[in-house]
Every structure is written in structure tokens, then in C-alpha cells.
XYZ file of N, CA and C in Angstrom:
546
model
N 80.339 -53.951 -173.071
C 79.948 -52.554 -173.009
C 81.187 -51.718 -172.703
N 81.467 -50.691 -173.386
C 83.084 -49.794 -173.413
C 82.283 -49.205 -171.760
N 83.361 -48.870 -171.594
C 83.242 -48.272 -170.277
C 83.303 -46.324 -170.661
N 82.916 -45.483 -169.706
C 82.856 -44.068 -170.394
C 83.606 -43.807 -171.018
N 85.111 -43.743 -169.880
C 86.332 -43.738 -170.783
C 86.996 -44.048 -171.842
N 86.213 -45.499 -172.293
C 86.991 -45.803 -173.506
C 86.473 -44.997 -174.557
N 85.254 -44.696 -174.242
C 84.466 -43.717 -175.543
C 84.619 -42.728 -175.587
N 84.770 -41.557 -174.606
C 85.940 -40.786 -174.607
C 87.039 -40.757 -175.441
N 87.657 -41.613 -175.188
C 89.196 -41.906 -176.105
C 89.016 -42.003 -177.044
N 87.541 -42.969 -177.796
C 87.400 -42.888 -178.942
C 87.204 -41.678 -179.589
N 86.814 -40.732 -178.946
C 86.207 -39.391 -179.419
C 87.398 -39.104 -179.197
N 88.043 -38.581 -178.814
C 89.668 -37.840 -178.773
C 89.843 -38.555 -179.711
N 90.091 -39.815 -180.406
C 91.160 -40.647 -181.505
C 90.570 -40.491 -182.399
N 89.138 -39.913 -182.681
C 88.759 -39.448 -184.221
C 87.472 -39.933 -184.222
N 86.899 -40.853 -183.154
C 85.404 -41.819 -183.867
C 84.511 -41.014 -183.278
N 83.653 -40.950 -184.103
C 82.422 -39.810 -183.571
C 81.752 -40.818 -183.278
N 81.430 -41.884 -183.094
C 80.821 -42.701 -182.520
C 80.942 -42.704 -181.016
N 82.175 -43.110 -180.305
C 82.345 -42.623 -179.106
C 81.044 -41.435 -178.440
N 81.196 -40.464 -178.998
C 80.657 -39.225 -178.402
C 79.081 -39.678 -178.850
N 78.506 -40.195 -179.809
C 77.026 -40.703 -179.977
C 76.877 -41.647 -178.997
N 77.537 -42.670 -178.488
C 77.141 -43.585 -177.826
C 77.237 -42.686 -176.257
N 78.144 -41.850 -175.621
C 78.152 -41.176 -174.424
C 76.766 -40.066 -174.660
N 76.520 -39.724 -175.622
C 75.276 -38.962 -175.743
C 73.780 -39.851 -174.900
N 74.123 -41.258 -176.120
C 73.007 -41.905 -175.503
C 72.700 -42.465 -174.381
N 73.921 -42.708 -173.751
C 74.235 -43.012 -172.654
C 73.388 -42.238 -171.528
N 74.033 -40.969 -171.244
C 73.566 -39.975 -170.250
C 73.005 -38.742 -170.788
N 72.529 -38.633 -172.071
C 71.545 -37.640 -172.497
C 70.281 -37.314 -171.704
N 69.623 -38.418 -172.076
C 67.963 -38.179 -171.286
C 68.915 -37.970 -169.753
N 69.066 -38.675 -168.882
C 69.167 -38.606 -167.646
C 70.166 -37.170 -167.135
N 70.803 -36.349 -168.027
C 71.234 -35.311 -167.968
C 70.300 -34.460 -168.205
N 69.806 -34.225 -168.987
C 68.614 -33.165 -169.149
C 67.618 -33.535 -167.939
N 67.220 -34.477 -167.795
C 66.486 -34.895 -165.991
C 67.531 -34.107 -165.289
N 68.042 -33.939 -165.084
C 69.050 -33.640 -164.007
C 69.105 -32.054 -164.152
N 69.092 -31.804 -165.031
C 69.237 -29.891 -165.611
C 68.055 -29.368 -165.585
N 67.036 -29.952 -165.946
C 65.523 -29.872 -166.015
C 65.400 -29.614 -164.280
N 65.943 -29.962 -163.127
C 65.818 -29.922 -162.043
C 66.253 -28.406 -161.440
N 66.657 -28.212 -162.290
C 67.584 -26.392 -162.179
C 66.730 -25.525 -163.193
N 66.253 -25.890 -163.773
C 65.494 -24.798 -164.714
C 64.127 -25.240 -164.760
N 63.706 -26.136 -164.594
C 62.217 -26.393 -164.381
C 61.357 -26.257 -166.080
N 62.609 -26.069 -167.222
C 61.891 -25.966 -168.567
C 62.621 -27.235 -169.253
N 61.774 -28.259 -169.588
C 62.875 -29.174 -170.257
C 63.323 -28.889 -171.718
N 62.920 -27.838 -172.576
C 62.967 -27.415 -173.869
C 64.941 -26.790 -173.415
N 65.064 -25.901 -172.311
C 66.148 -25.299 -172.256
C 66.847 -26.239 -171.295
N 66.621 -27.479 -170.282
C 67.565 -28.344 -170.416
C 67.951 -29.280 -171.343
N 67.508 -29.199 -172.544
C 67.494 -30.228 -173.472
C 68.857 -29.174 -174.160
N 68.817 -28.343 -174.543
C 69.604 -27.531 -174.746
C 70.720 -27.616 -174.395
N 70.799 -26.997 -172.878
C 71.736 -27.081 -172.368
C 72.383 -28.447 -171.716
N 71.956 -29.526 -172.169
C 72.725 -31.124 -172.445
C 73.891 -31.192 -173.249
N 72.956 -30.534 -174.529
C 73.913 -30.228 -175.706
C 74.859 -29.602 -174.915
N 74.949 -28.219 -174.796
C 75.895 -27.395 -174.786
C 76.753 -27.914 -173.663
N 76.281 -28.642 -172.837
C 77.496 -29.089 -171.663
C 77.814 -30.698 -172.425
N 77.814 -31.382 -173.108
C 78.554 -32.384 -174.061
C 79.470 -31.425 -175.228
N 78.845 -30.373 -175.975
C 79.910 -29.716 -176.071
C 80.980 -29.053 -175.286
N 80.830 -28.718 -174.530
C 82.073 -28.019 -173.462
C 83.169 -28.870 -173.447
N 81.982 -30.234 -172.702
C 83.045 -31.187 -172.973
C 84.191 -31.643 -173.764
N 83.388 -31.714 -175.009
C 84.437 -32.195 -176.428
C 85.327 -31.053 -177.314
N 84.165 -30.144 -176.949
C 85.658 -28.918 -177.434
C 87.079 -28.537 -176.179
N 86.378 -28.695 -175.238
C 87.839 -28.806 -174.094
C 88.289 -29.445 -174.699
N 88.265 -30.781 -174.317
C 88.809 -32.189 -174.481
C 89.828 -32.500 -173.031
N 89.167 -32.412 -171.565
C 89.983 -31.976 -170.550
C 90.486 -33.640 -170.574
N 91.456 -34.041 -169.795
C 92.214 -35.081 -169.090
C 90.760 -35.777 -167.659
N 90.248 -36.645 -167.827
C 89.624 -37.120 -167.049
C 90.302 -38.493 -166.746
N 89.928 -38.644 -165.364
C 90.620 -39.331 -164.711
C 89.833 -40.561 -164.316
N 90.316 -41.963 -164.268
C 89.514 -43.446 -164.576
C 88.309 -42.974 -163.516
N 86.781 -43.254 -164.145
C 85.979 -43.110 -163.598
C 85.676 -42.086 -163.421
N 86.056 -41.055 -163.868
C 85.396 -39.522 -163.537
C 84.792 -38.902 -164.525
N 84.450 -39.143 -166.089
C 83.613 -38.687 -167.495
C 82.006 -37.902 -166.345
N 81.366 -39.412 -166.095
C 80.362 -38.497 -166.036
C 80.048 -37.351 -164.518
N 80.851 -37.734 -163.716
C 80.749 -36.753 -163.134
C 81.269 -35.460 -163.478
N 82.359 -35.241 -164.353
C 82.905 -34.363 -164.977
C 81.603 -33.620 -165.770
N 80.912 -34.416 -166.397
C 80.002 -33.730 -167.137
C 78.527 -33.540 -166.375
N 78.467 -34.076 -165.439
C 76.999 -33.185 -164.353
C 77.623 -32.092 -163.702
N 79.249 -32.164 -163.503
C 79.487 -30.825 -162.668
C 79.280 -29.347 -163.610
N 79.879 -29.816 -164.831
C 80.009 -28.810 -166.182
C 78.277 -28.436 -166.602
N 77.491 -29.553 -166.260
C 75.985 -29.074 -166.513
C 75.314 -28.399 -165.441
N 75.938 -28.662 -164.075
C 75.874 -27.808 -163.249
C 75.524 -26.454 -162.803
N 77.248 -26.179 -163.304
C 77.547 -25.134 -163.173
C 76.986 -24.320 -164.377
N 76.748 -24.667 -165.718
C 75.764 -24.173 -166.857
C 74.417 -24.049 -166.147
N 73.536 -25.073 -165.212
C 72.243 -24.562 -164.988
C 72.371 -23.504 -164.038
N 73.005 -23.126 -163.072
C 72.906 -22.220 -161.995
C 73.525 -20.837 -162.707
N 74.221 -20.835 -163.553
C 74.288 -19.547 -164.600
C 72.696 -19.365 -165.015
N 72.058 -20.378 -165.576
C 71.304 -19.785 -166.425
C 69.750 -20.040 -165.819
N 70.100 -20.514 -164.427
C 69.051 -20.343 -163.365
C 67.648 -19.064 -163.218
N 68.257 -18.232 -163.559
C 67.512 -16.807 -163.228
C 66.790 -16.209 -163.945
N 66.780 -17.360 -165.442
C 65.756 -16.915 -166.470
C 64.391 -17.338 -165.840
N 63.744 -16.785 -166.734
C 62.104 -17.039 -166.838
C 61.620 -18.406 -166.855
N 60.838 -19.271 -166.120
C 60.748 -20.651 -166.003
C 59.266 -21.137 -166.517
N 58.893 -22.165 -167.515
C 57.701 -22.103 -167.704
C 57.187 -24.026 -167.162
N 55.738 -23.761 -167.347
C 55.099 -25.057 -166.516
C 54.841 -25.826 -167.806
N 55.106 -27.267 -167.601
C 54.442 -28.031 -168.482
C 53.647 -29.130 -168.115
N 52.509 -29.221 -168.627
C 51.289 -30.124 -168.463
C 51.719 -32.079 -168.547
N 50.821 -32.580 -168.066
C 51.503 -34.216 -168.032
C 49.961 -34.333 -168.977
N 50.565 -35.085 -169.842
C 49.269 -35.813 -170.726
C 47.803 -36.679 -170.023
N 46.649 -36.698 -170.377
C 45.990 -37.236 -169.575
C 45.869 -38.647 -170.068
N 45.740 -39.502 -169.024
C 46.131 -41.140 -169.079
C 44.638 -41.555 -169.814
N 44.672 -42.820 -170.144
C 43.136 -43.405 -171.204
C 42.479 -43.745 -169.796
N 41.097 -43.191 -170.293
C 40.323 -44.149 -169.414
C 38.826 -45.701 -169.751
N 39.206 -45.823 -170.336
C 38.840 -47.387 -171.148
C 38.587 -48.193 -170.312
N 37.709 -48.621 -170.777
C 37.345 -49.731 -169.318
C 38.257 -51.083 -169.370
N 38.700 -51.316 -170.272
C 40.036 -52.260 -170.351
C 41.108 -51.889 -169.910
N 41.156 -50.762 -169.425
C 42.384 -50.419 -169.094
C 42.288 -49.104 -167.588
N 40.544 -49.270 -167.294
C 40.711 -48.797 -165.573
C 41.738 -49.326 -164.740
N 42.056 -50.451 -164.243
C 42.760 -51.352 -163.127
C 44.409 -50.621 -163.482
N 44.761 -50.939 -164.550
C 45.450 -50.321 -164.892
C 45.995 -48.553 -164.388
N 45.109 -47.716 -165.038
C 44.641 -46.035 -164.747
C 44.994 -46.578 -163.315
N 44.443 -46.976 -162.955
C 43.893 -46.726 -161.033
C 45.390 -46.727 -160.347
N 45.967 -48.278 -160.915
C 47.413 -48.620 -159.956
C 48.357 -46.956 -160.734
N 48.306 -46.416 -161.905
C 48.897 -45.802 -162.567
C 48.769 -44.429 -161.806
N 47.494 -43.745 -161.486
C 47.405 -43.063 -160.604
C 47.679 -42.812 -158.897
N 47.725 -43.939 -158.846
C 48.390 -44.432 -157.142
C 49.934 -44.105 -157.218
N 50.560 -44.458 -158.359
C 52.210 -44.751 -158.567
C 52.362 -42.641 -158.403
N 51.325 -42.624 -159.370
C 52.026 -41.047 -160.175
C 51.417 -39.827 -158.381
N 50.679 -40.238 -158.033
C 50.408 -39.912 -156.903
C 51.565 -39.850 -155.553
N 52.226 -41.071 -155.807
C 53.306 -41.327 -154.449
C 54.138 -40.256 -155.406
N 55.045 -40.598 -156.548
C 55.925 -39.605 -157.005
C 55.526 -38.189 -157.125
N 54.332 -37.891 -157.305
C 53.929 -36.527 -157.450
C 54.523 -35.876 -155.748
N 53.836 -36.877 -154.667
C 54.465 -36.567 -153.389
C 55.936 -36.243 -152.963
N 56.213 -37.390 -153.568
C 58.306 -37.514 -153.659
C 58.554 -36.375 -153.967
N 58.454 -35.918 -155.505
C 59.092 -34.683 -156.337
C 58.685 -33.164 -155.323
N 57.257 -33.820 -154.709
C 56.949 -32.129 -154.044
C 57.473 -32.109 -152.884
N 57.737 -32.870 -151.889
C 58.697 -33.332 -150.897
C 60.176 -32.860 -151.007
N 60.739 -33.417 -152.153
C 62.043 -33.182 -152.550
C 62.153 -31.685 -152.880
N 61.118 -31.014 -153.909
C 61.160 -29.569 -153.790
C 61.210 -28.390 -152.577
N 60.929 -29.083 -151.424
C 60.463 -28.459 -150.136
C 62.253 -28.285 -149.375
N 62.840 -29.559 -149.811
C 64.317 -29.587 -149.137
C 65.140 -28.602 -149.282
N 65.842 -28.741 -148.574
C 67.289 -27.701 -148.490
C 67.879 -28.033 -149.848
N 68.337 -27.531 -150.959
C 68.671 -27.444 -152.464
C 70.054 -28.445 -152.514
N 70.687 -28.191 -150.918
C 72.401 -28.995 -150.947
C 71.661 -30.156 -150.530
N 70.585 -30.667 -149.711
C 70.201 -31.976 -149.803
C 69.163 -32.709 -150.874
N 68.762 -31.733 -151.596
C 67.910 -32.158 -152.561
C 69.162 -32.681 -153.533
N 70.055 -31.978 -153.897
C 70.429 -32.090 -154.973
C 71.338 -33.630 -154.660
N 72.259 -33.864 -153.622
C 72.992 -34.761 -153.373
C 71.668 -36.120 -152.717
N 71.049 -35.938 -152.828
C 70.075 -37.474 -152.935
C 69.270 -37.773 -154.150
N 69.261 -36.331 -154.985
C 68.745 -36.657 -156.279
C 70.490 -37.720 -157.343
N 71.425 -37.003 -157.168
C 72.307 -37.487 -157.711
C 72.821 -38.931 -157.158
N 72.718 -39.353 -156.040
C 73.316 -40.595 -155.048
C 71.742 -41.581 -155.990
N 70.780 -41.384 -155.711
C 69.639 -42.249 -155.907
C 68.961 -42.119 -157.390
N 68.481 -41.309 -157.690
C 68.186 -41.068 -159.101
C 68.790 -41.281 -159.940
N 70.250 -40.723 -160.277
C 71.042 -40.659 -161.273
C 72.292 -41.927 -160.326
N 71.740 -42.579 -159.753
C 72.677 -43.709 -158.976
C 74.821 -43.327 -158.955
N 74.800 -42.311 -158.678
C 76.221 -41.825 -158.520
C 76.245 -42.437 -156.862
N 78.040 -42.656 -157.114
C 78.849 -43.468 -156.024
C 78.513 -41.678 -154.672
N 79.289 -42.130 -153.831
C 79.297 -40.652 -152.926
C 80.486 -40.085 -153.483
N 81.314 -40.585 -154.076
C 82.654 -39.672 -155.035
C 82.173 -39.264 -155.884
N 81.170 -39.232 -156.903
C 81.194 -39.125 -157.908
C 80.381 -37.639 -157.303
N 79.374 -37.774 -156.603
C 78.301 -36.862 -156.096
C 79.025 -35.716 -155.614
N 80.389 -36.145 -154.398
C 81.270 -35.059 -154.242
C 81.955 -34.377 -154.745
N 82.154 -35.034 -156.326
C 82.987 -34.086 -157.098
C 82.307 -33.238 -157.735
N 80.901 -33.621 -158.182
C 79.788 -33.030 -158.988
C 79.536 -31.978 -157.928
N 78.985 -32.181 -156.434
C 78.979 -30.995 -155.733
C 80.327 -30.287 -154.907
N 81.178 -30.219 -155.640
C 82.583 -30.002 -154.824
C 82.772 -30.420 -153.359
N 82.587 -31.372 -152.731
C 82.254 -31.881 -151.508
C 83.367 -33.194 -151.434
N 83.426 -33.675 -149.808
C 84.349 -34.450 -149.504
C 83.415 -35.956 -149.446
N 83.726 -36.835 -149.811
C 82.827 -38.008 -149.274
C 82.143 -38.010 -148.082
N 83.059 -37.496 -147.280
C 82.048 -37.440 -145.683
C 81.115 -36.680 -145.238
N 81.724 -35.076 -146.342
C 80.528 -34.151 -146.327
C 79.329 -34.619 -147.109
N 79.330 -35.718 -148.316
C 78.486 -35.711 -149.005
C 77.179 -36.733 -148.211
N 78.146 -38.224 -147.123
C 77.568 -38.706 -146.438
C 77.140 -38.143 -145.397
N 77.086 -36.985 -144.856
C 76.266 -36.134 -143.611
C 75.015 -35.420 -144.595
N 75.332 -34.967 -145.480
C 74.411 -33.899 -146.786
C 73.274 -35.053 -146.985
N 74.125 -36.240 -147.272
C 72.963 -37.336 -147.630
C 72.074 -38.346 -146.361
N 72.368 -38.131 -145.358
C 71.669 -38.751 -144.133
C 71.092 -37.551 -143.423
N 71.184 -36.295 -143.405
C 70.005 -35.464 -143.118
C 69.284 -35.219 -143.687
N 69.607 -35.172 -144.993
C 68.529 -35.369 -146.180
C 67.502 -36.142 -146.253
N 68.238 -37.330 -145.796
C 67.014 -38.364 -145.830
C 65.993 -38.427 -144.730
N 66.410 -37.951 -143.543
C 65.861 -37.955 -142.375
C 64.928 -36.398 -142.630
N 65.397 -35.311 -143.070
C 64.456 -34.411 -143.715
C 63.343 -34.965 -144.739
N 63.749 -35.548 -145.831
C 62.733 -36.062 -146.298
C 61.673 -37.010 -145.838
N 61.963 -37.938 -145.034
C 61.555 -38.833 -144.113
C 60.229 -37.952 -143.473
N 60.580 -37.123 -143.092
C 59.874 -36.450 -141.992
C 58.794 -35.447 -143.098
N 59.295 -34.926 -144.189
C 58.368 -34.335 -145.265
C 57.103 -35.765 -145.788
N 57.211 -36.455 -145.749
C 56.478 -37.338 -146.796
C 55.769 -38.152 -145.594
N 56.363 -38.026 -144.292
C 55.560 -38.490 -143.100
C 53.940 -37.427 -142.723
N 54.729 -36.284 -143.306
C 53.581 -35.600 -142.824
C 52.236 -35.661 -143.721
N 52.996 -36.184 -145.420
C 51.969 -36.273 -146.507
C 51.321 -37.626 -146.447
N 51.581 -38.360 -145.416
C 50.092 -39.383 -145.362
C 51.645 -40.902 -145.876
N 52.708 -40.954 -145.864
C 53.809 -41.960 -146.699
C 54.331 -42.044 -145.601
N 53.826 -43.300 -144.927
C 54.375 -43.704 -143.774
C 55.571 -44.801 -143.694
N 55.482 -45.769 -144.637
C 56.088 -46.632 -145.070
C 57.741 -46.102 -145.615
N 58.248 -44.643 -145.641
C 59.446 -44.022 -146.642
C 60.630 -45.043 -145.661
N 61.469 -45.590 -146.334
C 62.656 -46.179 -146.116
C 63.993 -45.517 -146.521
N 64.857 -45.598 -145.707
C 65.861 -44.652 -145.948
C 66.850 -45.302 -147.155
């Protein structure tokens, strides 16, 4: 498996392949991530694109290990520009209910139930700890990678990320999730 960088390079040396395979790479999980700032996934889907372009029309000097944080900071800073638009709701499909497939529904509704909690929990947080435990755990970034994405020092990002958790801890304690592990 090329590592970011090498596909990078490939895209600087001419192969548009490079830049398809970094698309597929961190596409979906970038638009998750932008979708978290705009709350419309039609205009983070968008703006994926447009922050992979930024990217490739720069063409900045990234440094071993830094592509994708380079490109959540650049999507970043694109969602909090374009933060202040109009935000719309979208519906979750309704699950089958088949009697072959109740037991199923049931554990499926239990799961979507705890995360429905998580996501509304996590919405309740302070935005500098939401965002640096969504990026450390979700999108599994190192605490460097998280600090560069939130301009932060490793140590600031490890204080951001242990009150966080102890905030959240204490949100999802109160929603009946006694079991939350840090």
C-alpha cells in the first residue's frame, strides 16, 4: 500500500492516479468530518472536492507524514468560512421490519440508539473538545496530526483531549451510558 506521500508525488510527477487513489482514500471520511461543520452532507461533499482541489492546484511541500492532516486543516478552515450558511436536516431511512430480520432490527436499534446518544453528547461539548476527540478517535489521527489540523501543541491537544473525555464521560452518564470508557 503507497503510503500518502508517495501518491502525492505521483500526482506532482503526472499520474492522476495518485490523486484518485488519495480521493478514495480519505474522501468519504473527509466529507464525515466537514459534514460535522455544516450539518448538510450535499455541501460537504462539495466542499471535499474543493479542499482536494486546493490541494492539487497549490501543490504545497508536505512534509513525511503530514498529506492528510494538511488536507483536514485546508477542509477546515473551508468549513468555518462557509459555516454561516443556511443548514438543512436529513432523514435516516427506516430499517425492514420482517420477521426474519426482527432480532436483527432490535440489536440494530440498540447500536443506532447508543450512537444517536454519542453524536448528541458530542454535540453538547465545547466545539475545541468536540472537534479534537472527533479527529484523535473517529478519523484515528496521531495527537500531531490533530495539533496541526487544530493549530495546537501536542500537549495542548492532550489536555483538549482528556477534558473532553471526562466532559463527555459525564454527558452520556447522565443519558442512562454508564459503562463510557475513556
Amino acid at each position: 500500500m503507497n503510503s500518502d506521500e508517495a501518491l502525492y508525488r505521483r500526482y506532482l510527477a503526472g499520474d492522476e492516479q495518485g490523486l484518485s487513489e488519495l480521493m478514495e482514500r480519505y474522501g468519504n471520511a473527509l466529507t464525515l468530518y466537514i459534514n460535522g461543520y455544516l450539518h448538510d452532507v450535499h455541501e460537504a461533499e462539495d466542499l471535499m472536492i474543493e479542499a482536494f482541489a486546493y490541494l492539487f492546484l497549490k501543490k504545497p511541500t508536505i512534509r513525511d507524514d503530514g498529506l492528510r492532516a494538511y488536507l483536514y486543516k485546508a477542509a477546515r478552515h473551508m468549513a468555518l468560512r462557509r459555516k454561516g450558511r443556511r443548514q438543512r436536516e436529513f432523514c435516516m431511512e427506516m430499517l425492514p421490519e420482517t420477521a426474519d430480520e426482527r432480532a436483527l432490527v432490535e440489536e440494530v436499534a440498540r447500536t443506532k440508539e447508543r450512537h444517536r446518544v454519542l453524536h448528541a453528547c458530542m454535540a453538547e461539548l465545547n466545539a475545541t473538545y468536540r472537534e479534537a476527540l472527533y479527529l484523535l478517535y473517529f478519523e484515528e489521527m496521531s495527537y500531531a496530526q490533530t495539533g496541526v489540523v487544530m493549530g495546537k501543541t501536542v500537549r495542548q491537544i492532550t489536555n483538549i483531549a482528556y477534558r473532553g473525555k471526562i466532559s463527555l464521560r459525564g454527558l452520556l452518564e447522565r443519558e442512562g451510558i454508564m459503562d463510557a470508557q475513556s
